[in-house]
CSV table of C-alpha atoms and ligand atoms in Angstrom, one decimal:
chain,number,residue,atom,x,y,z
R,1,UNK,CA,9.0,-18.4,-22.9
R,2,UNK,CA,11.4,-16.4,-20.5
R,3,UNK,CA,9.8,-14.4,-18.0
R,4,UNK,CA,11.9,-11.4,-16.4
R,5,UNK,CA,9.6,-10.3,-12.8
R,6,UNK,CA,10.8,-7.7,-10.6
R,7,UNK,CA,9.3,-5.8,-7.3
R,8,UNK,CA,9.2,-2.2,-6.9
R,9,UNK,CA,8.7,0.9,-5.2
R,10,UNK,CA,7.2,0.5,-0.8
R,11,UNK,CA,7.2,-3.5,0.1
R,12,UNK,CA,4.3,-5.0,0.8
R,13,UNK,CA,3.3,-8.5,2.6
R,14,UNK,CA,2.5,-10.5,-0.3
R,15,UNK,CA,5.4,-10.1,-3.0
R,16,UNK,CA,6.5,-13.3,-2.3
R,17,UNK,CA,3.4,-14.8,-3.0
R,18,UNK,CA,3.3,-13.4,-6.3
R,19,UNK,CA,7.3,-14.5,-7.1
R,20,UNK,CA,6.4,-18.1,-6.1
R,21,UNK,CA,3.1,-18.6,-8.0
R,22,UNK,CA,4.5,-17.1,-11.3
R,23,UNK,CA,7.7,-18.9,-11.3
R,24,UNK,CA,5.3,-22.3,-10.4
R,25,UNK,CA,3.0,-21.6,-12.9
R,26,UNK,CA,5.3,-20.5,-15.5
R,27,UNK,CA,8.1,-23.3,-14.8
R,28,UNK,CA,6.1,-26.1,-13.9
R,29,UNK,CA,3.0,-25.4,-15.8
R,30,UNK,CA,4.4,-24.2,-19.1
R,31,UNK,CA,8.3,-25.2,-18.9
R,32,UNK,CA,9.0,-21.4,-18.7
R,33,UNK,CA,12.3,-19.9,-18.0
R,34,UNK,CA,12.5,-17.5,-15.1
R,35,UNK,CA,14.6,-14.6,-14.0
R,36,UNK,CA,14.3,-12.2,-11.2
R,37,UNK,CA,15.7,-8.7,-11.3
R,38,UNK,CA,17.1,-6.9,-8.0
R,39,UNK,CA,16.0,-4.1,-6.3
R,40,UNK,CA,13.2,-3.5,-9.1
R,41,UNK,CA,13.7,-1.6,-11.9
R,42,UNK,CA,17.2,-0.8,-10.9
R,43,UNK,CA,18.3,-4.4,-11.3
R,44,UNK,CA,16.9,-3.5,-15.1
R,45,UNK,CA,19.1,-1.0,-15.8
R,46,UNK,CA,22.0,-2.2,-13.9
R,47,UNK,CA,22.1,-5.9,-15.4
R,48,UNK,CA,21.7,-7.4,-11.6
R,49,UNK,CA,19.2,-10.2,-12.2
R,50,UNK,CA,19.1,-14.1,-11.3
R,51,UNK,CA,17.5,-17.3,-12.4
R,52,UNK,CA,14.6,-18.4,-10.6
R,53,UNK,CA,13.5,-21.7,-10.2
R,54,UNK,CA,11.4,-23.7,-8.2
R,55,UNK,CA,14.2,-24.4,-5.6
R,56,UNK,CA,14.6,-20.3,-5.1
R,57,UNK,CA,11.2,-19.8,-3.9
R,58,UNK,CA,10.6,-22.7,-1.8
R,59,UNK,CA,9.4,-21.5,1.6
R,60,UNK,CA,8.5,-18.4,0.8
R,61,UNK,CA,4.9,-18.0,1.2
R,62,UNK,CA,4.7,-17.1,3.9
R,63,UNK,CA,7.8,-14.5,4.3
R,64,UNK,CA,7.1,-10.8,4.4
R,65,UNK,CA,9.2,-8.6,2.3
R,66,UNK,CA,10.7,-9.8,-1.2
R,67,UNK,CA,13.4,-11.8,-2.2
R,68,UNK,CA,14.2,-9.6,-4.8
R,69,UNK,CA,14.5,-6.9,-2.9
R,70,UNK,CA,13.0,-3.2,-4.1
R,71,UNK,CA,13.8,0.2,-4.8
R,72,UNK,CA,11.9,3.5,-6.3
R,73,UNK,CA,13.3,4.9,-9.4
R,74,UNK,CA,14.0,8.5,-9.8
R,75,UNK,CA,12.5,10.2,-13.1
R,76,UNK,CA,15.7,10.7,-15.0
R,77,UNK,CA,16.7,6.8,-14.4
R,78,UNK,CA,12.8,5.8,-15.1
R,79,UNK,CA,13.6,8.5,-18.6
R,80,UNK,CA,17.1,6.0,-19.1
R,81,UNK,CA,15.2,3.1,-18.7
R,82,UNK,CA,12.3,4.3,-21.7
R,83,UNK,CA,14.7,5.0,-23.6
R,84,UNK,CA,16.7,1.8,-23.9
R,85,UNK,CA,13.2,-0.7,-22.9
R,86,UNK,CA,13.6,-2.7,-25.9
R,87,UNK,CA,17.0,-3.5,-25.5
R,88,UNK,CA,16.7,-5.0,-22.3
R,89,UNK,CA,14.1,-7.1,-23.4
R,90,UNK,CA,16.5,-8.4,-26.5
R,91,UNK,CA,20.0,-8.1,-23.6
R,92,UNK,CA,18.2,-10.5,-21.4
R,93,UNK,CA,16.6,-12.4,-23.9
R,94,UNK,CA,12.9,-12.3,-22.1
R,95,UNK,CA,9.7,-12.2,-23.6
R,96,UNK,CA,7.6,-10.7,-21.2
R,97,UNK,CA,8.4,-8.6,-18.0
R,98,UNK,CA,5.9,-8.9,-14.9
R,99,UNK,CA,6.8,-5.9,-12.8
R,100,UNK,CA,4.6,-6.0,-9.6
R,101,UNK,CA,4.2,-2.7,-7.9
R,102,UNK,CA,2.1,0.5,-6.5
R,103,UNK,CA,0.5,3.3,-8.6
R,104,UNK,CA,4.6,4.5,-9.4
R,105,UNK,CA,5.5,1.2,-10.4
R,106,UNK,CA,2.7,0.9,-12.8
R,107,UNK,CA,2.9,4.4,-14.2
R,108,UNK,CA,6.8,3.5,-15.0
R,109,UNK,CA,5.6,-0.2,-16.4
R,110,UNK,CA,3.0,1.7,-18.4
R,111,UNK,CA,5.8,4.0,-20.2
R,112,UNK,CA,7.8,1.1,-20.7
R,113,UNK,CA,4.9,-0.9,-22.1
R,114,UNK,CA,4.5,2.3,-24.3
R,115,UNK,CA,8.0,2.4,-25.2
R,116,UNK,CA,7.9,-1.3,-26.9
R,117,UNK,CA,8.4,-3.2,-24.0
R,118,UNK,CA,6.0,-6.6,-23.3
R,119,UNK,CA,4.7,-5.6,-19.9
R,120,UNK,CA,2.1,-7.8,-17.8
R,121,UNK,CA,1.4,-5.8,-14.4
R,122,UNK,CA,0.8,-7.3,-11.4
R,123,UNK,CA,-0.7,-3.9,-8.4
R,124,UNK,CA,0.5,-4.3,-5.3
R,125,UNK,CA,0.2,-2.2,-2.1
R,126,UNK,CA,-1.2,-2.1,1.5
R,127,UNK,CA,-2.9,1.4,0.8
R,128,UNK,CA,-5.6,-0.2,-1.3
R,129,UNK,CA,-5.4,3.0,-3.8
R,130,UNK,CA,-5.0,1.4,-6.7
R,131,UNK,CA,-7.9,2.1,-9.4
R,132,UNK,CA,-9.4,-1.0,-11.5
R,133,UNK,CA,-8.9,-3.6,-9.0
R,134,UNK,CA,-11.2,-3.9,-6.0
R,135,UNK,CA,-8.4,-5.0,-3.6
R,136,UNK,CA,-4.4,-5.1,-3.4
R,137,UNK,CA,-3.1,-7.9,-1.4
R,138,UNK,CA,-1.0,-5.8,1.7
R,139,UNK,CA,-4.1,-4.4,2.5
R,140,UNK,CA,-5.8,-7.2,4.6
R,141,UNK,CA,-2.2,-7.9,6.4
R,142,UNK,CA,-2.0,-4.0,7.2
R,143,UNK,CA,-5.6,-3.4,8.7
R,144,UNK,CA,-4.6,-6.7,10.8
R,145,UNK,CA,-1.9,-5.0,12.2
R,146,UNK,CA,-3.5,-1.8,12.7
R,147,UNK,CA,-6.7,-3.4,14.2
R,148,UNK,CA,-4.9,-5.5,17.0
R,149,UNK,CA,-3.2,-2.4,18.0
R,150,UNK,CA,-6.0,-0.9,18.6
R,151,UNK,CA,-7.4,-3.6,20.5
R,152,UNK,CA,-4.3,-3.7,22.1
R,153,UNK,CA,-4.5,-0.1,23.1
R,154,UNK,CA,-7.7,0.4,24.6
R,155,UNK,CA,-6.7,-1.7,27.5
R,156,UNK,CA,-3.8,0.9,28.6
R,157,UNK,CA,-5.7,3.6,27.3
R,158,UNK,CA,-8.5,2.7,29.8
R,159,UNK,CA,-5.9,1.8,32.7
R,160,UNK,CA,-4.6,5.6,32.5
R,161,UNK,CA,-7.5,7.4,31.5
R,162,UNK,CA,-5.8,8.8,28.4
R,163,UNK,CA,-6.7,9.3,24.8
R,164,UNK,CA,-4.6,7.1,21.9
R,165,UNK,CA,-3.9,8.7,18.7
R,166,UNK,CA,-2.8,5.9,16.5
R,167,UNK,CA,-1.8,7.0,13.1
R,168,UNK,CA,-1.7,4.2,10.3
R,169,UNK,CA,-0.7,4.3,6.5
R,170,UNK,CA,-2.4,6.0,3.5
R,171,UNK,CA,-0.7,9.2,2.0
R,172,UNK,CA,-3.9,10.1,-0.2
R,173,UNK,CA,-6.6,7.2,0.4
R,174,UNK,CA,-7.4,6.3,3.8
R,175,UNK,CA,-8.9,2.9,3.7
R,176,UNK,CA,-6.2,1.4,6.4
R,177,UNK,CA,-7.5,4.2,8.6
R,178,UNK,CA,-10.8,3.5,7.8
R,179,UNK,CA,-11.6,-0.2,8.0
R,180,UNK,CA,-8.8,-0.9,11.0
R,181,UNK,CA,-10.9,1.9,13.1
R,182,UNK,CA,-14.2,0.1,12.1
R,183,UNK,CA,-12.6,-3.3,12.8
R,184,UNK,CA,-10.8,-1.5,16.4
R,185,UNK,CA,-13.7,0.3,17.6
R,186,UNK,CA,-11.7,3.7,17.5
R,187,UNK,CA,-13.9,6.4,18.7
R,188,UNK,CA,-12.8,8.9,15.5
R,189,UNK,CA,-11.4,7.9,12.3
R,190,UNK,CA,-9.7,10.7,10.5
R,191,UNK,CA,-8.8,10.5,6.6
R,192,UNK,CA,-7.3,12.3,4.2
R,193,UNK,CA,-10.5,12.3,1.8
R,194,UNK,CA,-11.7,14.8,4.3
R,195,UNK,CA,-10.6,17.5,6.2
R,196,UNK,CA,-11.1,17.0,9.9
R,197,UNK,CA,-13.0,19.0,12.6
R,198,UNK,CA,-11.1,19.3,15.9
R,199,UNK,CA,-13.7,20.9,17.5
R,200,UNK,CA,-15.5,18.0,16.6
R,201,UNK,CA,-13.2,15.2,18.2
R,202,UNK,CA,-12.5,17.3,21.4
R,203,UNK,CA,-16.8,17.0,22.1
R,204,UNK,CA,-16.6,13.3,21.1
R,205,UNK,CA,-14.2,13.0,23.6
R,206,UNK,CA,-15.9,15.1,26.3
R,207,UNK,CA,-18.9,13.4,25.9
R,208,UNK,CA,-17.3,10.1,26.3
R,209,UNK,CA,-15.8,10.9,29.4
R,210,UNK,CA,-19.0,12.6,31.0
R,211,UNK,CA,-20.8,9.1,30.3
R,212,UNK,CA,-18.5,7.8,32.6
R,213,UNK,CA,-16.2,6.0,30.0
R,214,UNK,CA,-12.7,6.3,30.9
R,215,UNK,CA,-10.5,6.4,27.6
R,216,UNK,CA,-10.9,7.0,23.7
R,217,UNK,CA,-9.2,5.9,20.2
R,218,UNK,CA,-8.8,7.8,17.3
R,219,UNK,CA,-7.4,6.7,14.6
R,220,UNK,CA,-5.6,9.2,11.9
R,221,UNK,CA,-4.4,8.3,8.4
R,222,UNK,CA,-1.0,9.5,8.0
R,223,UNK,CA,-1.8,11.8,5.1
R,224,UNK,CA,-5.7,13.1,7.2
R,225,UNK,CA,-5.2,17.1,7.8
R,226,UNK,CA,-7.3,19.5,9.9
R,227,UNK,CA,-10.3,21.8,8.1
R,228,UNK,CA,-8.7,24.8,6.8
R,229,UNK,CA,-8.0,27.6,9.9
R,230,UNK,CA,-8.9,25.1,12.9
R,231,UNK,CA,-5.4,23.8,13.7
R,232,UNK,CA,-2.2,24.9,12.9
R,233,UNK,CA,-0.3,22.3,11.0
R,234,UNK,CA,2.1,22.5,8.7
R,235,UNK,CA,2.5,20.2,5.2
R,236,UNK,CA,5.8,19.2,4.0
R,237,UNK,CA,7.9,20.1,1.1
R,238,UNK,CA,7.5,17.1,-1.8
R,239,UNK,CA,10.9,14.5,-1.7
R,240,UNK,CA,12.6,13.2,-5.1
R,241,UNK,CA,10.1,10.7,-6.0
R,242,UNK,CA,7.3,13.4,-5.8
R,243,UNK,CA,5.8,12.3,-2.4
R,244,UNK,CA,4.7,14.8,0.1
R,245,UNK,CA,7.1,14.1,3.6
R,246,UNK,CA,4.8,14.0,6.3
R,247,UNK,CA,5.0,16.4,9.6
R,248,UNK,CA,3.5,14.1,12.3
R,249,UNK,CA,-0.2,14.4,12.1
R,250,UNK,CA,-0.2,11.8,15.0
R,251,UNK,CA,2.0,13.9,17.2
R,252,UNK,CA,0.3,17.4,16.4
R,253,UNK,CA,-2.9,15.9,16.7
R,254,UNK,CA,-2.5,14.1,19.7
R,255,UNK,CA,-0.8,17.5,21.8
R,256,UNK,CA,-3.7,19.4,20.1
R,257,UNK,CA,-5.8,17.0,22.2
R,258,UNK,CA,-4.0,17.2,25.3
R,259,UNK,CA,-3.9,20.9,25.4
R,260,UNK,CA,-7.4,21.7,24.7
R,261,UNK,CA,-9.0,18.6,26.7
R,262,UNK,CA,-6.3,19.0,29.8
R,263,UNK,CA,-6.3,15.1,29.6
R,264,UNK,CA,-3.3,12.7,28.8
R,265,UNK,CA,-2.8,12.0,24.8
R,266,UNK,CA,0.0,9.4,23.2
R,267,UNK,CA,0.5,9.2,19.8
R,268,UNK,CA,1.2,5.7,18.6
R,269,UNK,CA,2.8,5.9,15.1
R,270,UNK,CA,2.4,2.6,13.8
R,271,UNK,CA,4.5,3.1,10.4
R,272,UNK,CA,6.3,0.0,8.8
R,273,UNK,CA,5.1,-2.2,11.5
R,274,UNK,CA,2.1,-2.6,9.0
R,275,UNK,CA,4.0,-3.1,6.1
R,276,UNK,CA,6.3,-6.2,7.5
R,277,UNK,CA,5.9,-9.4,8.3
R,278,UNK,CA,3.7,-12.6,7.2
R,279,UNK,CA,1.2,-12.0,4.7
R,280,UNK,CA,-2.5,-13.0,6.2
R,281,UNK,CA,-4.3,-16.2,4.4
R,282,UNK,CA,-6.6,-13.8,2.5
R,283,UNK,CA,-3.4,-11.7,1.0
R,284,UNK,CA,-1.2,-15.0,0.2
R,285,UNK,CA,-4.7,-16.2,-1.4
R,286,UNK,CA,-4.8,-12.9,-3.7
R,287,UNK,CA,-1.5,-12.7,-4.4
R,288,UNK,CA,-0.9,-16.3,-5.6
R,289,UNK,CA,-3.7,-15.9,-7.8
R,290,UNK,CA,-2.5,-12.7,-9.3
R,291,UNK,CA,0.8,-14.6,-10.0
R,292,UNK,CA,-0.8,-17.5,-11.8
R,293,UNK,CA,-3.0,-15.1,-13.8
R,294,UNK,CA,0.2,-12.7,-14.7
R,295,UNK,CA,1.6,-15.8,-16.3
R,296,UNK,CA,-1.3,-17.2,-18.3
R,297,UNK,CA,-2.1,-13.2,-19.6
R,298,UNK,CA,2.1,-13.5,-20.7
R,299,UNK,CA,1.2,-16.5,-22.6
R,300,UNK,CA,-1.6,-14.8,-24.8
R,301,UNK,CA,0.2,-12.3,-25.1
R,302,UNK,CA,-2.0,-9.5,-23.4
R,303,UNK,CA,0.4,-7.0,-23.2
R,304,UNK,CA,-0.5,-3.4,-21.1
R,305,UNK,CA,-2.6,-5.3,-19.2
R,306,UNK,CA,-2.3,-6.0,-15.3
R,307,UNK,CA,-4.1,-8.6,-13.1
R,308,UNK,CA,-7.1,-6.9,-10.9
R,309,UNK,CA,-9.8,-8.6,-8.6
R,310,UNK,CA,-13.1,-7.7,-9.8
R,311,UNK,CA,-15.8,-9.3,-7.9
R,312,UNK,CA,-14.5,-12.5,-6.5
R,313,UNK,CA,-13.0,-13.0,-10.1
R,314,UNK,CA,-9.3,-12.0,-11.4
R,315,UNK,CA,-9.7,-10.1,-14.7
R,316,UNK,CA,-6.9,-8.6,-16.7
R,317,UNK,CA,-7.6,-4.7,-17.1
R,318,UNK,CA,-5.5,-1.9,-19.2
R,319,UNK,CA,-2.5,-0.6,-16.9
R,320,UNK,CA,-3.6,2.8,-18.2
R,321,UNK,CA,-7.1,2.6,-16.8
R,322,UNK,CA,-5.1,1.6,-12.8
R,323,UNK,CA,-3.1,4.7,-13.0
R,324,UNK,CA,-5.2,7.7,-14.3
R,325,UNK,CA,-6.4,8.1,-10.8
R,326,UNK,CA,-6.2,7.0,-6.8
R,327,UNK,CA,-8.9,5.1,-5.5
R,328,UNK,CA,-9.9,7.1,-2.6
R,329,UNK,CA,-12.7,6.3,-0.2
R,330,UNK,CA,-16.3,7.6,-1.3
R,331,UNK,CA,-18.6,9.1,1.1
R,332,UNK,CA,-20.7,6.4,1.0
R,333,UNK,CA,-17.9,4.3,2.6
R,334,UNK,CA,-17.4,6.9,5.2
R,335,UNK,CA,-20.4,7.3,6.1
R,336,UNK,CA,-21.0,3.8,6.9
R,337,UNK,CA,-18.7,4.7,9.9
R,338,UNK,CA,-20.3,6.4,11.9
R,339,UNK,CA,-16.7,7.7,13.7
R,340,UNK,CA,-15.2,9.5,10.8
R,341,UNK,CA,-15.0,12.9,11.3
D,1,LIG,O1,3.3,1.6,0.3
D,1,LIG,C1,2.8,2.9,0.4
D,1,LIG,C2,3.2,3.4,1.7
D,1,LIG,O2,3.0,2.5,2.6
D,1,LIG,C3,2.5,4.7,2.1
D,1,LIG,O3,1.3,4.6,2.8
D,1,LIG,C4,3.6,5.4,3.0
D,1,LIG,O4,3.4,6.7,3.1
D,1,LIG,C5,4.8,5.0,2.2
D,1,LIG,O5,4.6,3.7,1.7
D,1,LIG,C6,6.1,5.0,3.0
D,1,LIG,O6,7.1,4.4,2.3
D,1,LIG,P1,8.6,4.6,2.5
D,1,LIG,O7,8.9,5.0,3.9
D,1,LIG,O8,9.2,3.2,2.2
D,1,LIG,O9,9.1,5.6,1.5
C-alpha cells in the first residue's frame, strides 16, 4: 500500500508523534510505502511531497512542531482541491491519504473523502474541541504550559500585590482555560461557554484582599467575553479562513480591573508559547497510538473514518460525526470549578 499523510491548519505538540508511528507501523509493520506532503493540503495541490522512511523520522518524538510543515487552506483552493481529489490520489499513486488536523482540516478531509478520495483522519489540536473523541493530544502539553505559568505567576503576583490576568487558548471551547485554572489555582476562570460577570470578579477580588491575601489569578480563554452591557468590548471582524480575530480580552480585562479595583493588573498573554515545544508523555502516548491505529483502519479499508479515544480505548468514528459540532465545556464541567465565573 502507499500511504500519502500530511498536517494541517494551527500546529500542535504531538504531529510528530503521529508522522513517526504511521510511517513505523505502515513501513515496518506492513512493508508500506510512505510519502509526506508539505505544508498540508497545499503540498496536495502544489505536487510538493517527499518519501518517508524510517530514517526521516528518527528522533522525532519528541520535537514540537511538524516536519512537514502546515498551512490552512483558503475555500476556493479547498473548492480546487474537491474538484481534482481523485486525481491526486491516481498522480501520486497512493491508496489512502491520513490528513491529521483540527475541526477545518477534518471538514476539508470530509469533502474530499466525499469527493472520492480514500481519507483516514487522524484530530489533532491543543483546544480539545473536537467532537467524537474524548481527547486531542496538544491538549495535555498546552494546560502544562498554562498551568506552570500560573504557578509561576503567583509568586510575583504576591511580591507586588497585583492581580494577573493570564489569557490562554480556545477561540470557542474553553477547556485550556478551564483545567489549567483548576490545575493553577487561579482565583477566576473565564470561558467562552459563558458570558462573564465583571462585577462578579471585581468582589472576588475585594474579598480576597480584605482576608488579608495579597494577590489574585484569573485566568481568561482567549475567545471568554463579558455579559451583554457590563463591559465595553469590542469583537473582531472574521479573517479569510472564517475565524473571528481577537481584540485582547486579556488586555481589556485586566485595565477593566485596574480601573475599577484602583489596584495593579498585568495581562500575561500566553499565546503560541502553549502550542510549541515538546509534546508531554501523555500526548506522545496518544498521538503514537492514533498513528498506529490510522494505519491499521487504511489497511481495512475504513474510509471516512478518523481515529478518536473513547474511554481508554482508540475507536475509529465517522469524520462526519467530529465535525457537525465543537465540543464545548458542559456546565457540569464548570461547575466542578468552583472559580468560573
Ligand atoms: O489550534 C487552535 C488555536 O490554537 C486557537 O486556540 C487559536 O486561536 C488559534 O489556533 C491561533 O492560531 P494561528 O495564530 O496559528 O492562526
Amino acid at each position: 500500500m502507499r500511504i500519502g499523510v500530511l498536517t494541517a491548519g494551527g500546529d500542535c505538540p504531538g504531529l510528530n508523534a503521529v508522522i513517526r508511528s504511521v510511517v513505523h507501523r505502515a513501513v515496518a509493520g506492513h512493508g508500506d510505502e510512505v510519502i509526506g506532503f508539505e505544508d498540508g493540503f497545499k503540498g496536495l495541490l502544489d505536487g510538493r511531497h517527499r518519501k518517508l522512511d524510517l530514517d526521516a523520522v528518527a528522533g522525532i518524538l519528541a520535537r514540537g512542531g511538524t516536519i512537514l510543515g502546515s498551512s490552512r487552506l483558503e475555500r476556493a483552493r479547498l473548492r480546487e482541491a474537491c474538484e481534482t481529489s481523485k486525481d491526486h490520489a491516481r498522480d501520486y499513486g497512493i491508496d489512502v491519504l491520513i490528513p491529521i488536523g483540527g475541526e477545518g482540516t477534518l471538514t476539508a478531509a470530509r469533502m474530499l473523502s466525499d469527493a472520492g478520495l480514500p481519507i483516514v483522519g487522524v484530530p489533532k489540536t491543543i483546544d480539545n474541541d473536537i467532537s467524537a473523541t474524548d481527547r486531542t493530544f496538544g491538549f495535555d502539553t498546552a494546560v502544562g504550559v498554562a498551568t506552570e505559568a500560573m504557578d509561576r505567576l503567583k509568586t510575583t503576583a504576591e511580591s507586588h500585590q497585583r492581580v494577573m490576568v493570564v489569557e490562554v487558548m480556545g477561540r470557542h471551547a474553553g477547556w485550556i482555560a478551564l483545567e489549567s485554572g483548576m490545575a493553577g489555582g487561579a482565583h477566576g476562570i473565564c470561558l467562552p461557554e459563558r458570558p462573564f460577570e465583571i462585577d462578579a470578579l471585581v468582589k472576588m477580588v475585594e474579598e480576597r484582599f480584605s482576608r488579608g491575601k495579597k494577590f489574585a489569578v484569573i485566568c481568561v480563554a482567549e475567545g471568554a467575553h463579558p455579559a451583554e452591557g457590563t463591559m465595553d468590548y469590542k469583537k473582531g471582524e472574521i479573517d479569510q479562513y472564517g475565524h473571528e480575530r481577537f481584540t485582547g480580552i486579556g488586555n481589556r480585562l485586566a485595565a477593566e480591573l485596574e480601573r475599577r479595583l484602583g489596584k495593579e493588573a498585568r495581562p500575561v498573554i500566553l499565546g503560541h508559547v502553549q502550542r510549541g515545544g515538546t509534546p508531554t508523555a501523555y500526548d506522545r502516548v496518544l498521538a503514537t497510538r492514533f498513528g498506529w491505529h490510522a494505519v491499521e483502519a487504511a489497511h481495512r479499508g475504513d474510509f471516512g473514518m478518523m481515529t478518536a479515544l473513547r474511554g481508554t480505548d482508540i475507536e475509529m468514528v465517522p469524520i462526519a460525526e467530529a465535525v457537525t459540532e465543537l465540543k464545548t465545556v458542559p456546565v457540569p464541567r464548570m461547575d466542578e470549578a468552583e472559580s468560573v465565573f
